[in-house]
Amino acid sequence: MFVYTVPDVPILLTTFSLLYLLNVAEAIFNYFLKAGLLGSLALGILYGPEVSSIVPENVLQTLLILGYIGLILLVFEAGLSTNIALLYDNSASSILVGGSGIVLPIALSILVVHSGFGYDILPSFVAGASLSSTSLGTTLSLLKPELRQTRPGIVLLSAALFDDVVGLIIAAIMQTLSSNALGSVSWQDIVRPLLVSVAFAGSTCLLVWALQLLMKRMPDHWKRDIYRAETQLFLQAVFLASFVAGAKYAGTSELFGAYLSGVLVGHIFHSPPETVQPSARSASIESVAPSAGIYTPHLTFDIFVQPILRYVLSPMFFASIGSALPIRTLGSVDGSSRVVWRGFVYALSMAGAKALTGFWLLIPPTFLTFQTICPPWRIRNRPMQSVPDPLEELLMSPMRSAIFVGLAMIARGEIALIISEIARPILTQVSQELYAIVIWAILLDTVIGAVGVGIVLRQNPKASG
């Protein structure tokens, strides 16, 4: 039975300092590196059980829950701002970037860990599989809304989502291997998450079509009620909760469900019945909603959700990742410090493997579209928003776009931690060293990716905002 008691003053002050310093740390790292998330990550490490251990476990658990809600909202916002036509045009590039982002780390991991460090093939494969994911949270925190409307932004986002779905399959395989004493893996463990993801996406398309027909037949006065702030907020909450729960219990990623719910809401309700049309996200919110009484999904999210997401939930997410990193095991394993240089070598090799995925952005988009492959099969979609030309105003050139995507794909983060923890029995068969090496790579690659993207954005003021 839960009993209400007044928290101790030390716990109150510690939690208060953590919440306040999260924004201070993000502001400092954002000013110098354009990667504010590293501030929250570092603060989570300092406050976590591996360094100071001044935050109680129940507070850390609350931090983890609220932080993951922040991640779900980040993914939902990404779906909300997705341009469907642009996503379709670059779907082939996204699959190539995401696919090579999985294959290259695994192949290079087998080369480095098996041939270089002397581990067996299976632990080498498992280590590479842990590093084949891309941190969706890091990706979204680095992508301002305007960048998500560009070719590099949409390719990066969809490739990271692709890696997340495949990461779910890899996690299921790792869990089966760990629980069955390295036994065989059934084809259902591999195929089911993939088929469920495809079916979930297809069902979302059918739901969009049905809701569009319903909206067309709806009286104008009902439509005006739908575009009220409280109605929009309610619809977003209902669709988000439904899709997250449905995706998780169906067997695919809850983050994939959050993204699809954002796409659905942003696509269905982006055209109000009034003369006021949805403005670009760069436009002033105050100049649209209060004067017309109309709240599009973007405006509703920006006004009611974005402030708490930006200043509370998102920093909590990265702090929870930092608090979960086993820092103490990274300096020495079994009395040997070679784990440090091996961790650096492995991290650099895994960073290089992911950075190579940016190569596909050097290929002109006209050669990597389904319109080129199948001209009759074209998407009919109205442009969601009017945005500046991406390559001219944001990333300047295909080469810079390739560098941007390659660097952003390096960050691992939450999915890599989940897979490595599930696969820990396999990684620690011989000793704790390989597990520590994998953690080194996750930590360093997340830092390398965030700092690298920050440097690229600092060189382009229009891209960094």
mmCIF file of N, CA and C in Angstrom, residues 76-131:
data_model
loop_
_atom_site.group_PDB
_atom_site.id
_atom_site.type_symbol
_atom_site.label_atom_id
_atom_site.label_comp_id
_atom_site.label_asym_id
_atom_site.label_seq_id
_atom_site.Cartn_x
_atom_site.Cartn_y
_atom_site.Cartn_z
ATOM 1 N N PHE A 76 7.241 11.252 -31.994
ATOM 2 C CA PHE A 76 5.924 11.711 -32.450
ATOM 3 C C PHE A 76 6.039 13.044 -33.175
ATOM 4 N N GLU A 77 6.833 13.949 -32.629
ATOM 5 C CA GLU A 77 7.029 15.250 -33.273
ATOM 6 C C GLU A 77 7.669 15.087 -34.648
ATOM 7 N N ALA A 78 8.608 14.137 -34.748
ATOM 8 C CA ALA A 78 9.237 13.883 -36.047
ATOM 9 C C ALA A 78 8.214 13.411 -37.068
ATOM 10 N N GLY A 79 7.317 12.517 -36.660
ATOM 11 C CA GLY A 79 6.262 12.081 -37.562
ATOM 12 C C GLY A 79 5.323 13.205 -37.929
ATOM 13 N N LEU A 80 5.067 14.087 -36.968
ATOM 14 C CA LEU A 80 4.174 15.219 -37.186
ATOM 15 C C LEU A 80 4.696 16.155 -38.272
ATOM 16 N N SER A 81 6.010 16.308 -38.351
ATOM 17 C CA SER A 81 6.609 17.243 -39.306
ATOM 18 C C SER A 81 7.118 16.560 -40.571
ATOM 19 N N THR A 82 6.806 15.272 -40.738
ATOM 20 C CA THR A 82 7.288 14.537 -41.909
ATOM 21 C C THR A 82 6.520 14.928 -43.164
ATOM 22 N N ASN A 83 7.256 15.215 -44.220
ATOM 23 C CA ASN A 83 6.669 15.459 -45.535
ATOM 24 C C ASN A 83 6.570 14.118 -46.256
ATOM 25 N N ILE A 84 5.352 13.621 -46.442
ATOM 26 C CA ILE A 84 5.149 12.287 -46.998
ATOM 27 C C ILE A 84 5.729 12.170 -48.404
ATOM 28 N N ALA A 85 5.525 13.202 -49.225
ATOM 29 C CA ALA A 85 6.043 13.159 -50.592
ATOM 30 C C ALA A 85 7.562 13.069 -50.599
ATOM 31 N N LEU A 86 8.212 13.841 -49.738
ATOM 32 C CA LEU A 86 9.669 13.809 -49.662
ATOM 33 C C LEU A 86 10.156 12.466 -49.132
ATOM 34 N N LEU A 87 9.427 11.903 -48.167
ATOM 35 C CA LEU A 87 9.790 10.590 -47.637
ATOM 36 C C LEU A 87 9.692 9.524 -48.716
ATOM 37 N N TYR A 88 8.640 9.580 -49.519
ATOM 38 C CA TYR A 88 8.469 8.604 -50.592
ATOM 39 C C TYR A 88 9.564 8.744 -51.645
ATOM 40 N N ASP A 89 9.866 9.978 -52.015
ATOM 41 C CA ASP A 89 10.884 10.210 -53.034
ATOM 42 C C ASP A 89 12.254 9.683 -52.616
ATOM 43 N N ASN A 90 12.529 9.665 -51.321
ATOM 44 C CA ASN A 90 13.855 9.271 -50.833
ATOM 45 C C ASN A 90 13.832 7.958 -50.067
ATOM 46 N N SER A 91 12.780 7.165 -50.251
ATOM 47 C CA SER A 91 12.679 5.905 -49.521
ATOM 48 C C SER A 91 13.776 4.927 -49.913
ATOM 49 N N ALA A 92 14.166 4.911 -51.196
ATOM 50 C CA ALA A 92 15.239 4.010 -51.617
ATOM 51 C C ALA A 92 16.560 4.388 -50.957
ATOM 52 N N SER A 93 16.859 5.686 -50.921
ATOM 53 C CA SER A 93 18.079 6.142 -50.249
ATOM 54 C C SER A 93 18.049 5.791 -48.769
ATOM 55 N N SER A 94 16.887 5.922 -48.144
ATOM 56 C CA SER A 94 16.764 5.622 -46.721
ATOM 57 C C SER A 94 17.046 4.153 -46.440
ATOM 58 N N ILE A 95 16.512 3.271 -47.289
ATOM 59 C CA ILE A 95 16.737 1.839 -47.099
ATOM 60 C C ILE A 95 18.210 1.499 -47.286
ATOM 61 N N LEU A 96 18.852 2.118 -48.274
ATOM 62 C CA LEU A 96 20.276 1.860 -48.499
ATOM 63 C C LEU A 96 21.122 2.357 -47.331
ATOM 64 N N VAL A 97 20.813 3.550 -46.828
ATOM 65 C CA VAL A 97 21.561 4.084 -45.685
ATOM 66 C C VAL A 97 21.338 3.217 -44.452
ATOM 67 N N GLY A 98 20.068 2.883 -44.174
ATOM 68 C CA GLY A 98 19.776 2.061 -43.010
ATOM 69 C C GLY A 98 20.346 0.662 -43.120
ATOM 70 N N GLY A 99 20.230 0.055 -44.304
ATOM 71 C CA GLY A 99 20.751 -1.297 -44.484
ATOM 72 C C GLY A 99 22.260 -1.378 -44.354
ATOM 73 N N SER A 100 22.958 -0.443 -44.994
ATOM 74 C CA SER A 100 24.421 -0.438 -44.875
ATOM 75 C C SER A 100 24.850 -0.081 -43.460
ATOM 76 N N GLY A 101 24.013 0.685 -42.740
ATOM 77 C CA GLY A 101 24.314 1.013 -41.352
ATOM 78 C C GLY A 101 24.197 -0.176 -40.427
ATOM 79 N N ILE A 102 23.594 -1.241 -40.875
ATOM 80 C CA ILE A 102 23.516 -2.480 -40.096
ATOM 81 C C ILE A 102 24.593 -3.468 -40.525
ATOM 82 N N VAL A 103 24.766 -3.620 -41.834
ATOM 83 C CA VAL A 103 25.703 -4.618 -42.355
ATOM 84 C C VAL A 103 27.157 -4.234 -42.075
ATOM 85 N N LEU A 104 27.524 -2.978 -42.326
ATOM 86 C CA LEU A 104 28.921 -2.568 -42.176
ATOM 87 C C LEU A 104 29.443 -2.704 -40.747
ATOM 88 N N PRO A 105 28.715 -2.257 -39.712
ATOM 89 C CA PRO A 105 29.231 -2.449 -38.355
ATOM 90 C C PRO A 105 29.410 -3.915 -37.968
ATOM 91 N N ILE A 106 28.472 -4.769 -38.385
ATOM 92 C CA ILE A 106 28.600 -6.189 -38.049
ATOM 93 C C ILE A 106 29.811 -6.796 -38.747
ATOM 94 N N ALA A 107 29.987 -6.487 -40.040
ATOM 95 C CA ALA A 107 31.126 -7.029 -40.783
ATOM 96 C C ALA A 107 32.450 -6.539 -40.209
ATOM 97 N N LEU A 108 32.537 -5.247 -39.923
ATOM 98 C CA LEU A 108 33.780 -4.697 -39.386
ATOM 99 C C LEU A 108 34.029 -5.182 -37.960
ATOM 100 N N SER A 109 32.965 -5.419 -37.205
ATOM 101 C CA SER A 109 33.117 -5.939 -35.850
ATOM 102 C C SER A 109 33.719 -7.338 -35.867
ATOM 103 N N ILE A 110 33.262 -8.169 -36.776
ATOM 104 C CA ILE A 110 33.837 -9.515 -36.885
ATOM 105 C C ILE A 110 35.312 -9.430 -37.248
ATOM 106 N N LEU A 111 35.649 -8.490 -38.128
ATOM 107 C CA LEU A 111 37.047 -8.322 -38.524
ATOM 108 C C LEU A 111 37.904 -7.862 -37.345
ATOM 109 N N VAL A 112 37.440 -6.863 -36.607
ATOM 110 C CA VAL A 112 38.241 -6.286 -35.518
ATOM 111 C C VAL A 112 38.246 -7.180 -34.288
ATOM 112 N N VAL A 113 37.060 -7.594 -33.842
ATOM 113 C CA VAL A 113 36.957 -8.342 -32.584
ATOM 114 C C VAL A 113 37.452 -9.775 -32.747
ATOM 115 N N HIS A 114 37.111 -10.405 -33.860
ATOM 116 C CA HIS A 114 37.535 -11.797 -34.061
ATOM 117 C C HIS A 114 38.995 -11.879 -34.502
ATOM 118 N N SER A 115 39.319 -11.172 -35.569
ATOM 119 C CA SER A 115 40.687 -11.253 -36.098
ATOM 120 C C SER A 115 41.679 -10.444 -35.267
ATOM 121 N N GLY A 116 41.253 -9.298 -34.745
ATOM 122 C CA GLY A 116 42.170 -8.433 -34.007
ATOM 123 C C GLY A 116 42.275 -8.741 -32.531
ATOM 124 N N PHE A 117 41.126 -8.945 -31.862
ATOM 125 C CA PHE A 117 41.126 -9.157 -30.414
ATOM 126 C C PHE A 117 41.097 -10.624 -30.017
ATOM 127 N N GLY A 118 40.838 -11.521 -30.969
ATOM 128 C CA GLY A 118 40.915 -12.949 -30.686
ATOM 129 C C GLY A 118 39.667 -13.575 -30.104
ATOM 130 N N TYR A 119 38.526 -12.919 -30.208
ATOM 131 C CA TYR A 119 37.283 -13.504 -29.700
ATOM 132 C C TYR A 119 36.653 -14.401 -30.766
ATOM 133 N N ASP A 120 35.741 -15.267 -30.321
ATOM 134 C CA ASP A 120 35.057 -16.156 -31.248
ATOM 135 C C ASP A 120 34.121 -15.367 -32.170
ATOM 136 N N ILE A 121 33.627 -16.053 -33.198
ATOM 137 C CA ILE A 121 32.763 -15.409 -34.184
ATOM 138 C C ILE A 121 31.462 -14.913 -33.553
ATOM 139 N N LEU A 122 30.819 -15.748 -32.729
ATOM 140 C CA LEU A 122 29.524 -15.373 -32.168
ATOM 141 C C LEU A 122 29.596 -14.113 -31.304
ATOM 142 N N PRO A 123 30.501 -14.022 -30.322
ATOM 143 C CA PRO A 123 30.599 -12.759 -29.569
ATOM 144 C C PRO A 123 30.952 -11.567 -30.455
ATOM 145 N N SER A 124 31.750 -11.809 -31.492
ATOM 146 C CA SER A 124 32.108 -10.720 -32.407
ATOM 147 C C SER A 124 30.881 -10.227 -33.163
ATOM 148 N N PHE A 125 30.047 -11.180 -33.605
ATOM 149 C CA PHE A 125 28.810 -10.811 -34.294
ATOM 150 C C PHE A 125 27.862 -10.070 -33.357
ATOM 151 N N VAL A 126 27.735 -10.562 -32.135
ATOM 152 C CA VAL A 126 26.831 -9.945 -31.165
ATOM 153 C C VAL A 126 27.275 -8.521 -30.839
ATOM 154 N N ALA A 127 28.586 -8.320 -30.701
ATOM 155 C CA ALA A 127 29.103 -6.972 -30.437
ATOM 156 C C ALA A 127 28.757 -6.032 -31.589
ATOM 157 N N GLY A 128 28.954 -6.495 -32.818
ATOM 158 C CA GLY A 128 28.606 -5.678 -33.977
ATOM 159 C C GLY A 128 27.119 -5.419 -34.082
ATOM 160 N N ALA A 129 26.314 -6.424 -33.723
ATOM 161 C CA ALA A 129 24.865 -6.241 -33.750
ATOM 162 C C ALA A 129 24.428 -5.178 -32.748
ATOM 163 N N SER A 130 25.089 -5.138 -31.595
ATOM 164 C CA SER A 130 24.769 -4.108 -30.601
ATOM 165 C C SER A 130 25.086 -2.717 -31.125
ATOM 166 N N LEU A 131 26.134 -2.624 -31.948
ATOM 167 C CA LEU A 131 26.561 -1.321 -32.485
ATOM 168 C C LEU A 131 25.957 -1.027 -33.849
#
